[in-house]
Structures are given as C-alpha cells and as structure tokens.
Coordinates of C-alpha atoms and ligand atoms in Angstrom, one line a residue:
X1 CA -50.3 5.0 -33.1
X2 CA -46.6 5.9 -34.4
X3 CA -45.6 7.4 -37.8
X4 CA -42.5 6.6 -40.2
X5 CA -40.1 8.0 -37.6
X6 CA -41.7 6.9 -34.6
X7 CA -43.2 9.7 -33.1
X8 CA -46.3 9.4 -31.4
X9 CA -49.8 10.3 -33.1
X10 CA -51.3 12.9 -31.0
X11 CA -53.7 13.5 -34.0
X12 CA -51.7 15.9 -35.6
X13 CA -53.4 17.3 -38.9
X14 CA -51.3 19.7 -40.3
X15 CA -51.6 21.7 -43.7
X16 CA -49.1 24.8 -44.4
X17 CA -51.1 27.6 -46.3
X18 CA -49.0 30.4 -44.8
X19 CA -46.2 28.6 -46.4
X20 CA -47.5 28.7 -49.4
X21 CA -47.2 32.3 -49.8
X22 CA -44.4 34.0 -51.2
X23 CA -41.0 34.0 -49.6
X24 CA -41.2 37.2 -48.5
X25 CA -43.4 36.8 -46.0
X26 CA -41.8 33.8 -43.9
X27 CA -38.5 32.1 -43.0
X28 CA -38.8 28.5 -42.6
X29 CA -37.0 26.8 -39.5
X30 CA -35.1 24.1 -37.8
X31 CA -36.0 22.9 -34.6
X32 CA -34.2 24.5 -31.9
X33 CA -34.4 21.9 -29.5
X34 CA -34.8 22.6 -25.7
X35 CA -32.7 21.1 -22.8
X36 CA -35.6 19.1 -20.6
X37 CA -39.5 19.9 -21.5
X38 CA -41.9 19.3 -19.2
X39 CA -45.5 19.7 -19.3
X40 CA -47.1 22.4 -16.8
X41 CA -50.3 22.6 -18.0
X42 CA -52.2 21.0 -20.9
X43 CA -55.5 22.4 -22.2
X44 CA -57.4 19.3 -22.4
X45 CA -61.1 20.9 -24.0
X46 CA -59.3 22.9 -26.3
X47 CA -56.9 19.9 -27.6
X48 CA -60.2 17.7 -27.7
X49 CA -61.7 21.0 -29.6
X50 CA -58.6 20.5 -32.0
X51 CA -58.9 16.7 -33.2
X52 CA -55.8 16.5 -30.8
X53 CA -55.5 13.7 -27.8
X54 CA -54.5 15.2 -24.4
X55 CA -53.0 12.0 -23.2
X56 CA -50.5 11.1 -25.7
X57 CA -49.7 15.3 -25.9
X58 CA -48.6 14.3 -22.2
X59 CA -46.0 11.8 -23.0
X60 CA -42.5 12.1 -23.6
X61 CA -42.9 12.6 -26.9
X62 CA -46.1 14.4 -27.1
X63 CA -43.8 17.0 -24.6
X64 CA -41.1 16.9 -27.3
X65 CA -43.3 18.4 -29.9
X66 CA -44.7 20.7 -27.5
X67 CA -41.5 22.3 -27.0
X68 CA -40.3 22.1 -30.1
X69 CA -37.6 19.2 -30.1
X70 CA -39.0 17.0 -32.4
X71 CA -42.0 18.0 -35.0
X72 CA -45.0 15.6 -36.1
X73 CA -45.0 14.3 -39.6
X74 CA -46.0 16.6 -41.9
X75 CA -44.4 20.1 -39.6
X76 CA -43.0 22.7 -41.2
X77 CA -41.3 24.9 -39.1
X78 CA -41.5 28.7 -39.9
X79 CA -41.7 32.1 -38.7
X80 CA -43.6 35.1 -40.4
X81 CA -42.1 38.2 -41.0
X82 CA -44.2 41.5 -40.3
X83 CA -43.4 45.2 -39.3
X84 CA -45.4 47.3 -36.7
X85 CA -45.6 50.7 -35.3
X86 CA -44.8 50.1 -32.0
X87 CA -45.6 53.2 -29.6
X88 CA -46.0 55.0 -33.1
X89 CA -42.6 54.1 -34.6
X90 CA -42.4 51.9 -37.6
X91 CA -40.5 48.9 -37.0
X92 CA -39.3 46.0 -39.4
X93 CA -40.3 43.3 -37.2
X94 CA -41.1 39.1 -37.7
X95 CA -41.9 36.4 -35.3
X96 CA -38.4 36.8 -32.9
X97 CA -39.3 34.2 -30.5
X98 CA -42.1 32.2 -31.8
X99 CA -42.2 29.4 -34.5
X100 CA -45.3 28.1 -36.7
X101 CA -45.8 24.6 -36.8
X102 CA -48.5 24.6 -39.2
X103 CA -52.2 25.2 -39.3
X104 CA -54.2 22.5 -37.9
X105 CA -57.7 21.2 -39.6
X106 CA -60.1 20.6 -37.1
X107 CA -62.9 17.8 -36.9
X108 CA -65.3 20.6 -37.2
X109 CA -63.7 21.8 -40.3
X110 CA -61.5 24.9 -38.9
X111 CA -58.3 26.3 -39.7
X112 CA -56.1 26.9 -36.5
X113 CA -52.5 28.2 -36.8
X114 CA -50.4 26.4 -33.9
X115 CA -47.5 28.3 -32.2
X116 CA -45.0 28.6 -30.2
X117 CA -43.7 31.3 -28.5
X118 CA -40.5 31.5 -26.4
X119 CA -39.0 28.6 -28.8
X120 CA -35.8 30.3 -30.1
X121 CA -34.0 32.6 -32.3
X122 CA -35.3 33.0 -35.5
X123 CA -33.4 35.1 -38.3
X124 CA -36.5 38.3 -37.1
X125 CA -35.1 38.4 -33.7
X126 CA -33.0 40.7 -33.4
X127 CA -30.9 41.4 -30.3
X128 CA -33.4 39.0 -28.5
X129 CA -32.9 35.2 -27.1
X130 CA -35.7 34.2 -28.7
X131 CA -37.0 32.7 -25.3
X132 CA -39.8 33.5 -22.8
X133 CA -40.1 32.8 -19.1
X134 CA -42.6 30.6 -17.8
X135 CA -44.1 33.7 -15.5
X136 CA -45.4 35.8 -18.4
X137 CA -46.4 32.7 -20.5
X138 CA -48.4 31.1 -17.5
X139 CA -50.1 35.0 -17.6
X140 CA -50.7 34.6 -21.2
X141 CA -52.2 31.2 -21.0
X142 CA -54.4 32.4 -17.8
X143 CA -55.9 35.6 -19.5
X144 CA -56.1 34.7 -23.3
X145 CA -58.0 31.6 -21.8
X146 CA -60.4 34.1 -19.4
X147 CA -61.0 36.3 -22.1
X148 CA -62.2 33.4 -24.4
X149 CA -64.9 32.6 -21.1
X150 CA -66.1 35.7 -21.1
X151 CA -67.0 35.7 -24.8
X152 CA -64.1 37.9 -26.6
X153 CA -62.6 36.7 -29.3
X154 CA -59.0 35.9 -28.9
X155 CA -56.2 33.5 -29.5
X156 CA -56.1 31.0 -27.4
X157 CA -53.8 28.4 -25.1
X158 CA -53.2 25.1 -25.7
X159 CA -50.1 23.7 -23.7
X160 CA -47.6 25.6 -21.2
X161 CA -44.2 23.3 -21.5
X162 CA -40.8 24.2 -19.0
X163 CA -37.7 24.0 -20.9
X164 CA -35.2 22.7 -18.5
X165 CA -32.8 26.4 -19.0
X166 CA -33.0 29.8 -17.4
X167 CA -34.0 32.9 -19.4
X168 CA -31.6 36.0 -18.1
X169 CA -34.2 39.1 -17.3
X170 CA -34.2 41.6 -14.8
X171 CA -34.8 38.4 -12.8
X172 CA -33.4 34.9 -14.2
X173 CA -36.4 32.8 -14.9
X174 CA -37.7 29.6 -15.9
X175 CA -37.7 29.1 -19.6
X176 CA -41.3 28.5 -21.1
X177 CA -42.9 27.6 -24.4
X178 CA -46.7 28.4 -24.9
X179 CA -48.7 26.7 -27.7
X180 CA -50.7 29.0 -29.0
X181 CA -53.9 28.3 -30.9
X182 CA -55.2 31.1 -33.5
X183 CA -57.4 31.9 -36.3
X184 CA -54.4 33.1 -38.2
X185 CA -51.4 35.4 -37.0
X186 CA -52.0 38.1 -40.0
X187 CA -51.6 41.3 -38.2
X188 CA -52.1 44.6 -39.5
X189 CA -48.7 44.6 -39.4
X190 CA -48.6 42.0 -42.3
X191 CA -49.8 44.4 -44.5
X192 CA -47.5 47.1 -43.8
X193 CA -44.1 44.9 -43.7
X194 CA -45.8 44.0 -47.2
X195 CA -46.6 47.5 -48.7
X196 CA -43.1 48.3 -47.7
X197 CA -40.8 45.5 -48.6
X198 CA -43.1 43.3 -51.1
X199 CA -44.2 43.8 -54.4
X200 CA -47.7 44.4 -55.4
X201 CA -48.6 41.6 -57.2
X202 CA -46.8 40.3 -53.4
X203 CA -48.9 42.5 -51.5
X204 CA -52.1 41.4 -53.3
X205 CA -51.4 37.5 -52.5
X206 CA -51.7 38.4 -49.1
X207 CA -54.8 40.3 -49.3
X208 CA -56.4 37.0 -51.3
X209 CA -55.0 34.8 -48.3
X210 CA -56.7 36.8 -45.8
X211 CA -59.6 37.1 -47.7
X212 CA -59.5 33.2 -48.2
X213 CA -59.2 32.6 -44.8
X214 CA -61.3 34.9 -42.5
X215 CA -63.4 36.8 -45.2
X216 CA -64.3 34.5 -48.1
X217 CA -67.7 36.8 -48.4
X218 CA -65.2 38.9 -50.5
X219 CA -64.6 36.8 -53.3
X220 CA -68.0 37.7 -54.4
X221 CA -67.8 41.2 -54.2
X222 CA -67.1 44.3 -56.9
X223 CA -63.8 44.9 -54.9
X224 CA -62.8 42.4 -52.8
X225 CA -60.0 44.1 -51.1
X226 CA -62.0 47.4 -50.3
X227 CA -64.8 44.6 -48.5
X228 CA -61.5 43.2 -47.1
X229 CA -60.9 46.9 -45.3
X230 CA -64.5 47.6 -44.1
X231 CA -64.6 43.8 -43.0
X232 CA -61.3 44.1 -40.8
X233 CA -62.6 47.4 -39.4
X234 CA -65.7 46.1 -38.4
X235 CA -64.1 43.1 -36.3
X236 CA -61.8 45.6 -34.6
X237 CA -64.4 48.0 -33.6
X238 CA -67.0 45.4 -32.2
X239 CA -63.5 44.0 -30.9
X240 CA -62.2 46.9 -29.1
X241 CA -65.8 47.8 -27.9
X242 CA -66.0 44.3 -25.9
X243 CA -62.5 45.5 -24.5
X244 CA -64.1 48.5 -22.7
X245 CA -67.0 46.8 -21.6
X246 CA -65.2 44.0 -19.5
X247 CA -62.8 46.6 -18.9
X248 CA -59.9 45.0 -20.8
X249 CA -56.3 47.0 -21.2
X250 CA -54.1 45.3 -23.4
X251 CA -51.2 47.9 -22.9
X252 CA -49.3 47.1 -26.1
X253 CA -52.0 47.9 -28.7
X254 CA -48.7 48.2 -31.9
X255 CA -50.2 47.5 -35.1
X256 CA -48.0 44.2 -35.0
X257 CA -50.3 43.6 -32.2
X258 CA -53.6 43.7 -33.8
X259 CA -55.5 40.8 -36.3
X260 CA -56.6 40.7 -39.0
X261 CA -59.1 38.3 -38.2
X262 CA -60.7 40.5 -35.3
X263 CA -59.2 37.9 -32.6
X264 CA -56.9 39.6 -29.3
X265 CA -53.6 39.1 -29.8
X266 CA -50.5 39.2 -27.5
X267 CA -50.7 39.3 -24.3
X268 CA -47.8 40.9 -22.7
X269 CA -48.8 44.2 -20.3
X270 CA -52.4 43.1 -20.3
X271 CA -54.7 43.8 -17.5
X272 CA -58.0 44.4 -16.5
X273 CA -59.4 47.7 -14.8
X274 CA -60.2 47.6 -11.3
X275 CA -61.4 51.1 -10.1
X276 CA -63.3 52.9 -13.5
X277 CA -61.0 55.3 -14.7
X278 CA -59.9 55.7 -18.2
X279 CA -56.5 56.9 -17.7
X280 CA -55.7 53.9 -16.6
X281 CA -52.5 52.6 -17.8
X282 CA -50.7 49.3 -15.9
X283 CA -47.8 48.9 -18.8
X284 CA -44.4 50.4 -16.8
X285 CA -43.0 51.6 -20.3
X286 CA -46.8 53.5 -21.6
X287 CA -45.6 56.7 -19.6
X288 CA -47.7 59.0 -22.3
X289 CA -50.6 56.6 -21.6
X290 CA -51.0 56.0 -25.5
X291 CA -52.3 52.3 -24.9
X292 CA -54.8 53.8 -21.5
X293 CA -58.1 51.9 -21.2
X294 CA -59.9 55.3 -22.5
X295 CA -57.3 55.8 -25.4
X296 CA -57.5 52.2 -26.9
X297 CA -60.7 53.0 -29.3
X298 CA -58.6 55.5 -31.0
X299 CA -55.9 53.8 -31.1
X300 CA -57.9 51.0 -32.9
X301 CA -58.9 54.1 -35.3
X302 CA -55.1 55.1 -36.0
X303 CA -54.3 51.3 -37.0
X304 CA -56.9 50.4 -39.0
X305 CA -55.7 53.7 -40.8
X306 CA -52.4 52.2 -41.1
X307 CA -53.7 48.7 -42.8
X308 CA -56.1 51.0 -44.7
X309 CA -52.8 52.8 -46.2
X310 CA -51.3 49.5 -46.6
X311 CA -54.3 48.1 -49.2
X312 CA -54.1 51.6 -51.2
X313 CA -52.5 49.6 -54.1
X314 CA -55.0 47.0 -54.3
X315 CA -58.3 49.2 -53.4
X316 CA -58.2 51.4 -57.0
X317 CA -56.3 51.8 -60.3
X318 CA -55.8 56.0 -59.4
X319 CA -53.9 56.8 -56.3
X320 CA -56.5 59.2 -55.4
X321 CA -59.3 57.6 -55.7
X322 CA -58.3 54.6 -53.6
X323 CA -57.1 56.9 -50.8
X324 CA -60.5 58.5 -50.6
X325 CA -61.9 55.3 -50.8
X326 CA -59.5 54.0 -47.7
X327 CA -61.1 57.2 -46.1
X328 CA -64.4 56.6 -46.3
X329 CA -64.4 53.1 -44.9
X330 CA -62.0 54.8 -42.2
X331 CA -64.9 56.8 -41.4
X332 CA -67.1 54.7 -40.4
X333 CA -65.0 52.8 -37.8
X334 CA -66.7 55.7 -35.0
X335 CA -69.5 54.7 -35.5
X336 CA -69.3 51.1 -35.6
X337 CA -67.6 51.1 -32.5
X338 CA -70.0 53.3 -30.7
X339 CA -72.9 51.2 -31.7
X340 CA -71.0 48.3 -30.5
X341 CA -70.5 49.7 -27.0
X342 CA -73.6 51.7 -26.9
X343 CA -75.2 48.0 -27.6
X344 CA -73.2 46.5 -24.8
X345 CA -73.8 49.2 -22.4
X346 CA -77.7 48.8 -22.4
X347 CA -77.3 45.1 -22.2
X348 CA -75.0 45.3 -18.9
X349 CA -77.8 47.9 -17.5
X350 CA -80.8 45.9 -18.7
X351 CA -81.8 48.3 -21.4
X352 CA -84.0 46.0 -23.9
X353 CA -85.2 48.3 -26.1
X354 CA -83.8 51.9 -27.4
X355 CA -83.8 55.9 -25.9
X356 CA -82.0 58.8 -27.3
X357 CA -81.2 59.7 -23.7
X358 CA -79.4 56.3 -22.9
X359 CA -75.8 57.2 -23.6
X360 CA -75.9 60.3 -21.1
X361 CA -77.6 57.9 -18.6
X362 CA -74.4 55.3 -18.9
X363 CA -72.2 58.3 -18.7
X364 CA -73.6 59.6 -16.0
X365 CA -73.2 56.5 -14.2
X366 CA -69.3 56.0 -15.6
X367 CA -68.4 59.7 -14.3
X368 CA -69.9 58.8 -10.8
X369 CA -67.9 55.7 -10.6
X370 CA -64.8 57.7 -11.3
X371 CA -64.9 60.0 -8.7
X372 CA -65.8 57.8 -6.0
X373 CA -63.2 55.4 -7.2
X374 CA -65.9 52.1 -7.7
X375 CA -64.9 49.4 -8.8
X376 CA -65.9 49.0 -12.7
X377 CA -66.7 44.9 -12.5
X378 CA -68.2 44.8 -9.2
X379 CA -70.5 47.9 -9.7
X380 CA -72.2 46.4 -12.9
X381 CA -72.2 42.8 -11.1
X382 CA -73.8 44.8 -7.7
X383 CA -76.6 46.2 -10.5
X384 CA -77.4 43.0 -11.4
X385 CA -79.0 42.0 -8.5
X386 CA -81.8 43.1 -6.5
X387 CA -79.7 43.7 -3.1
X388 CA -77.1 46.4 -3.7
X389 CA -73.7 45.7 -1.8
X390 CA -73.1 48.9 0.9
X391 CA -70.5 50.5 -1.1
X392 CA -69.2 54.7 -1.5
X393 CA -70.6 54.9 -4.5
X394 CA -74.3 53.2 -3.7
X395 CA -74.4 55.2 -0.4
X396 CA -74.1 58.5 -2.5
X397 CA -76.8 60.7 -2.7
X398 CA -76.5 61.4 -6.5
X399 CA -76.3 57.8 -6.8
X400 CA -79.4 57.6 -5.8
X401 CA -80.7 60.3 -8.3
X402 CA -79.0 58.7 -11.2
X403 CA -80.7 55.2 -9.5
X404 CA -84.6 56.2 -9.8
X405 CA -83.7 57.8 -13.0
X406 CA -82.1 54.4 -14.2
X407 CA -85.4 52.7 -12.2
X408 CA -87.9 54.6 -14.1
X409 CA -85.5 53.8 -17.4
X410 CA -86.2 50.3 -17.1
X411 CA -90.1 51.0 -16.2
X412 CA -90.4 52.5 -19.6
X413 CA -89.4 49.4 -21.7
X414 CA -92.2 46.4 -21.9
X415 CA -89.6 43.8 -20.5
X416 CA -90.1 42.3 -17.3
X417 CA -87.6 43.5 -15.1
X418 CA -87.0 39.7 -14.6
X419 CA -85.7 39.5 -17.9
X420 CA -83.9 42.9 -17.8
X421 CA -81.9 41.8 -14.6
X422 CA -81.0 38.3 -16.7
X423 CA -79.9 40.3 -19.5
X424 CA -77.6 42.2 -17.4
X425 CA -76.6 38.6 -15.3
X426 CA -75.3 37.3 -18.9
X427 CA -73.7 40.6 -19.4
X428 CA -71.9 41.6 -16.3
X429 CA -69.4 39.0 -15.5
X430 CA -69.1 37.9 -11.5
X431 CA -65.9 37.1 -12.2
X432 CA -62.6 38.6 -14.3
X433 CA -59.1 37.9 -14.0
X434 CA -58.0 40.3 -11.2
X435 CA -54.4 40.8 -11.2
X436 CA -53.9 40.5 -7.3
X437 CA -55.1 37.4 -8.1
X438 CA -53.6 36.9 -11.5
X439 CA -50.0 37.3 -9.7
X440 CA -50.9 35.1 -6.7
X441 CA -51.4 32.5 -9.0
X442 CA -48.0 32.9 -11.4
X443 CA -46.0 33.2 -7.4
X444 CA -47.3 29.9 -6.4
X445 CA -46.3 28.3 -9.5
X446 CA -43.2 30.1 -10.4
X447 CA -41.8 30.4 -7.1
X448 CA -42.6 27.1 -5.4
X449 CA -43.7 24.7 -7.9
X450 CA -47.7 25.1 -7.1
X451 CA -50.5 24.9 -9.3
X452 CA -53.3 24.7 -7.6
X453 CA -53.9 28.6 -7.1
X454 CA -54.0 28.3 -10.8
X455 CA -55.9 26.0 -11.4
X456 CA -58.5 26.9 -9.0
X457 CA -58.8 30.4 -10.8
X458 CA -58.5 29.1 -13.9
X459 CA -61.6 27.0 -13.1
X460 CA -63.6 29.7 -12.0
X461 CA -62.2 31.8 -14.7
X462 CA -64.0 29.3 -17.0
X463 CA -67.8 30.3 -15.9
X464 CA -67.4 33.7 -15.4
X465 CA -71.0 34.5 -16.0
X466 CA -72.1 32.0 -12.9
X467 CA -73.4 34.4 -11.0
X468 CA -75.4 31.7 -8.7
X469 CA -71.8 30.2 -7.3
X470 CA -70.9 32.9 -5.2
X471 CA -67.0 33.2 -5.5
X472 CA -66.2 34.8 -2.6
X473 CA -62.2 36.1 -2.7
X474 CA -61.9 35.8 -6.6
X475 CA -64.5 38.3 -6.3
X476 CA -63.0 40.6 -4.3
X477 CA -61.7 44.0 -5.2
X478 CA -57.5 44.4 -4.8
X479 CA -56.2 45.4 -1.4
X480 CA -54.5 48.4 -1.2
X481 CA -50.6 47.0 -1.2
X482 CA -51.5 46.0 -4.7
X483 CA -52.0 49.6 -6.2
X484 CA -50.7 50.9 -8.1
X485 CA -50.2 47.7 -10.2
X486 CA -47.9 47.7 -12.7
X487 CA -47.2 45.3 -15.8
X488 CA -43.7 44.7 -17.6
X489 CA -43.3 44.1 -20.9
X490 CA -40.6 41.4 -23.0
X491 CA -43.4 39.1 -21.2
Ligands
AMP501 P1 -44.2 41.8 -28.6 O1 -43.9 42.9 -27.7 O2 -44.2 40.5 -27.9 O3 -45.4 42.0 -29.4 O4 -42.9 41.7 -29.6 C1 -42.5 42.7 -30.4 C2 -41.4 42.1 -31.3 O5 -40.3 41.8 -30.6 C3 -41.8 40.9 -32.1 O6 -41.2 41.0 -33.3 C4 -41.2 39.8 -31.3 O7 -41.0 38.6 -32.0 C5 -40.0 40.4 -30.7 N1 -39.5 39.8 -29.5 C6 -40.1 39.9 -28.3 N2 -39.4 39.3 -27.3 C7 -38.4 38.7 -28.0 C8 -37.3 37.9 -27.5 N3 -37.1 37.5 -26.3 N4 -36.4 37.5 -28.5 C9 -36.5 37.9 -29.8 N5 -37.5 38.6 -30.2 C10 -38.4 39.1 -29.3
MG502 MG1 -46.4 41.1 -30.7

C-alpha cells in the first residue's frame, strides 16, 4: 500500500495532541535527513503491539522514516520544550536531540507517542549535535526493553536505525536513531518549564492534557488538578519502589527525567546493582552519589516536590492554602512508597500474609548481604529454591540464624510453602541485564558488526521470570576486571 507521495504504508496512524497545545510548549520541525539509514534491529512484537508492520518498517522506505528522512502521511515533526533540575540546578531545557513524530492510535485503542532520539538539532539543543551514537542507543533499547520483561513500567523500544555518519565523543562513534515508544513524554519537568515561562491559563492546559491522557479519573473530581498531584505521586512511588526491588539505578534521576505518567524514562547511566549496597552509584559524573541506588526514593520525594510547586496556581484560589494543600499530598509519598516496597519485599521472600516484625526481618537480611558483599539478584533467586547455592553469605553462621528465623516466618502463615516458594519464583527474577554482559553485547555489535550476543540476551532478557531454563553465564555474577563499573553520560 502507498500513500499520495509514495511512501510506503507501514500502518502508520498518527494523531498530534501534543501539538495541539499551546505554542509554548513545542517547536515544530523539518526533517533533518540522515546520510545512509540502516536498520539494526527492529522490535517486531512491539510494532505488531502498535498496528505497525515489521516488514515494510524494514524496507528502504520503512528505514527512511525510521531515521527521520522522509515522514508518513499525516507526521508532524516537533520537539517539546521542558526545563529540569538536573543534579539540583534548574535548567531551561527541550527535546535537544530527539523529534516527535506524533502519537500513534493503537488497534487496542492506546495512545503512544513515537520518538526519536539522536535525530538532530532542534532550536532546545543547545551546544549539542543533536545526535547519539549507536553504543548508548543499543543500551537503551537492551535495558528499557528488560525492564518492560521484568514488569516495570517504562518507555519502550521500537527500532534501532545507523545513520551512515560518525558522532565526535570521547570516542568517534557510529551515529544512531532510537524509536522510542511511550505513554507520553510529559515530564515533571513540563510543569516547571511551564510555571516558569507559560501563563496560567498556559499552565492549566497542560494539567488538563495530562489529565486527559494518563488520569481521566480526574475529570470527575472536586479538584481535578490536586487528584492530578496525588495521582502522579502515587505512580512514582510504586515506580521507584519496583526500582529497588530489582535493584534498578537509573543514575540521572533530573526532574526532566521523570513522567508524568509513572513510566521510566531515559536511559543514559542506568544500571543494575550487582553486590547489595546502597551507595552504589555507576554514573562517572554522580561523584556526591545524589542519584545512589539507596538515595533514589528521596530523590523521587524532592521531584514530586518540585511538580507539586509547579501545580500551586491551579491547586487553590489563596496562595497559602494551595501550598499546604501541595504539602499534604507531598506527605504521603513516604508512605506510599514504603508500602510499595514493603509489599514487594514479602513477595520476593514468600511472605503471603502480614507481621509487624517483617520489615526488620528483610533488613536484617539486606544488612547481611552488605557486608558479605552478596550479590542482590542471585541471593533472592538462591531463596527461591529449595537447594541453596554454596555462597559467603549462605555459609555464614548468622545467616543461618536470620534463616530459621525466616523458616519459622513462613511456618506461621497458612500458605503452603509450595505456593510461598512460587510467589517468590514470580518475584525474584533469574535473570537481569548484567552490565558485564550488557557491554559484551554493545562490543560485539559496535566493534565488529555482531549481533548475535544481543540478540541472545535480549531473548533471554524477554523471560526473565523462567526460572525452569537454567541460563547458565547470563546468570552469573560479574568477574572481578569488571568492578568497579562505571557508566558515562551524553549516552
Ligand atoms: P539527558 O541527559 O539525555 O536527559 O538530556 C538532558 C538534556 O540535554 C535534554 O534537553 C537533551 O535533549 C539534551 N541533550 C542531550 N544530548 C544532546 C545532544 N547530543 N545534543 C543536543 N542536546 C542534547
Ligand atoms: Mg532526559
């Protein structure tokens, strides 16, 4: 099937609501065409998922759109303008190196912004090029796509195109172009570029576009923007807590960095934990540790107190009474997120039912895996099961304390311990996205053309709950040469 111009139908179904917001909050774009695309890896489920076919996203025009050189009937190139604290400074900021090409309906009736990052200068970027290099989008595409397997929400990845030209970094690199596929790209961020720059009656479109589009419950409510706040907060917390449990560190946690619709955003200096420790920070440039696995639920905290700020104007007529309204839903983010986690916790150590004593049992067990260095994934995944790997911490003698404790735990809940040990099966993944195994992967391709490390991991990466299969290396903890691992950011 071809349109008017000729281009291919790939089942493009494009509306525009962003765009349909005042001017403030976007700059619409040319294309900024690309020297020679090529597809390196096409998400076939997820463009099935879309209404989009996988085979004609393939050919040389499907690639075209892909990487921005052409655009299906009905595109309308933009990028959206927001500010962020990032590392705690405010920042006017805006999509530098990434483009909307619309929001694509779905057969089953959803909403999905589609963008690309790495496709050129827009008039938000800056001193940047606007570009990305095919390393960090593979790594974007690889974790966004593992963190969707192992049931967080998150943006996802849709296509990883080559664009023919080098991108200058510490190292010259392949240009790259991810699709990415998301709920929305409203950030927190959003909010504040608009209760800096917009007006209100601005700032209040906004709020009933979100509101529209990830919290329609609101419409319905005495104050819609106040359900907004306590909405957004409660996403983020339950967020945040499945980020500790699967030991998650996203390293750049900047408001501009966190949705509004609850779904992980960005991944640049993201990694997972390996040994438990909550200082643990892999980003080179986090040397206070702000964005440490431990530190991220406050983070979360300050934030969400930075949207809250941002609403103030809508929330109530009197300054004051809005702020202590802001405050109040503020206050309840603590505890949200603790239930959350608390609620996760018991799952991954087959607690069914409820004990006050519960939380100092799962900290006990956390503060014994930091100081005998155990590995956070593997020691959940060794609980699981009946036959407990030899390992520093299992051999320890207060192990084996906390063990009967945890034993007789589980005795005093009416559960089989059948279903208990399930429970914890579905909750303690086998497998994560290691990053000795992450950057295995990215060599192969980047450095010699290879993808089938990636696509090996990426398949397992898919059933990370599949205990039965046994997966060997990809479960194996990182050798030594690999620590300390760092990530880079401008990824
Ligand atoms: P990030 O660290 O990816 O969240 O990006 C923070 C800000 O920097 C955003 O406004 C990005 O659009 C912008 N940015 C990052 N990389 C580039 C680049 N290569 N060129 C232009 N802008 C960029
Ligand atoms: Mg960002």
């Amino acid at each position: 099937m071809t349109n008017s111009d000729g281009i291919i139908n790939s089942g493009w179904n494009l509306d525009h609501s962003y765009a349909r917001l005042p001017k403030i909050f976007f700059s619409t774009l040319e294309p900024n065409p690309v020297r020679s695309p090529a597809i390196v890896k096409l998400n076939s489920s997820l463009a099935l998922s879309l209404g989009l076919n996988g085979k004609t996203l393939q050919t040389e025009e499907g690639v075209e759109i892909l990487a921005g050189n052409k655009v299906p009937e009905e595109a309308l190139l933009l990028a959206q303008a927001y500010a962020g604290h990032q590392f705690g400074h405010f920042n006017r900021l805006g999509d530098g190196r990434a483009m909307l090409l619309g929001e694509q309906l779905t057969p089953q009736g959803e909403r999905m912004d589609i963008q690309y990052k790495g496709s050129g200068r827009t008039p938000y970027s800056r001193g940047g090029d606007g570009r990305a290099g095919l390393g960090p989008m593979l790594r974007e595409y690889i974790i966004s796509e593992a963190m969707h397997s192992l049931g967080i929400p998150t943006t996802r990845s849709l296509a990883v195109v080559t664009t023919g030209e080098t991108i200058i970094r510490e190292e010259n690199q392949p240009g790259a172009i991810l699709t990415r596929v998301a709920s929305s790209h409203l950030r927190v961020g959003t909010f504040q570029y608009a209760a800096q720059w917009a007006s209100e009656e601005e700032l209040r479109a906004l709020a009933d576009y979100a509101i529209d589009r990830h919290y329609p419950d609101a419409k319905a409510q005495e104050n819609p923007y106040l359900f907004l706040l306590q909405e957004v907060i409660k996403r983020q917390a339950e967020l945040i807590a499945k980020w500790q449990l699967i030991g998650f560190i996203h390293g750049v946690m900047n408001t501009d960095n966190m949705t509004i619709s609850g779904e992980t955003i960005d991944y640049g200096p993201c990694a997972f934990m390996d040994v438990y420790d909550p200082a643990t920070v892999f980003s080179s440039i986090d040397r206070e540790g702000r964005y440490a696995y431990g530190n991220q639920p406050y983070i979360g905290g300050w934030n969400l107190a930075r949207f809250a700020e941002s609403l103030v104007p809508l929330l109530h007529d009197t300054q004051e009474k809005a702020v202590e309204m802001a405050q109040d839903a503020l206050s309840d983010y603590s505890r949200l997120y603790k239930s959350s986690w608390l609620k996760g916790m018991r799952a991954k150590l087959g607690l069914i039912n409820e004990e006050e004593q519960d939380e100092a049992l799962i900290q006990d067990l956390l503060g014994m895996m930091k100081k005998y260095g155990a590995d956070y994934t593997n020691t959940f995944r060794w609980l699981s099961f009946d036959k407990q790997k030899k390992s520093v911490l299992f051999g320890t003698e207060e192990f084996t304390k906390w063990f009967e404790q945890w034993q007789a735990r589980l005795g005093r809940q009416e559960n089989s311990q059948a279903s208990s040990k399930q429970l914890m099966q579905n909750s303690n993944p086998a497998v994560i996205p290691r990053n000795h195994l992450v950057e295995e992967a990215l060599d192969a391709a980047v450095e010699e053309g290879d993808y089938s490390v990636m696509e090996s991991l990426l398949d397992v990466l898919s059933k990370p709950y599949a205990h039965e299969l046994d997966e060997g290396k990809y479960c194996s903890e990182p050798p030594d040469s690999n620590r300390p691992y760092q990530t880079y950011c401008g990824t």
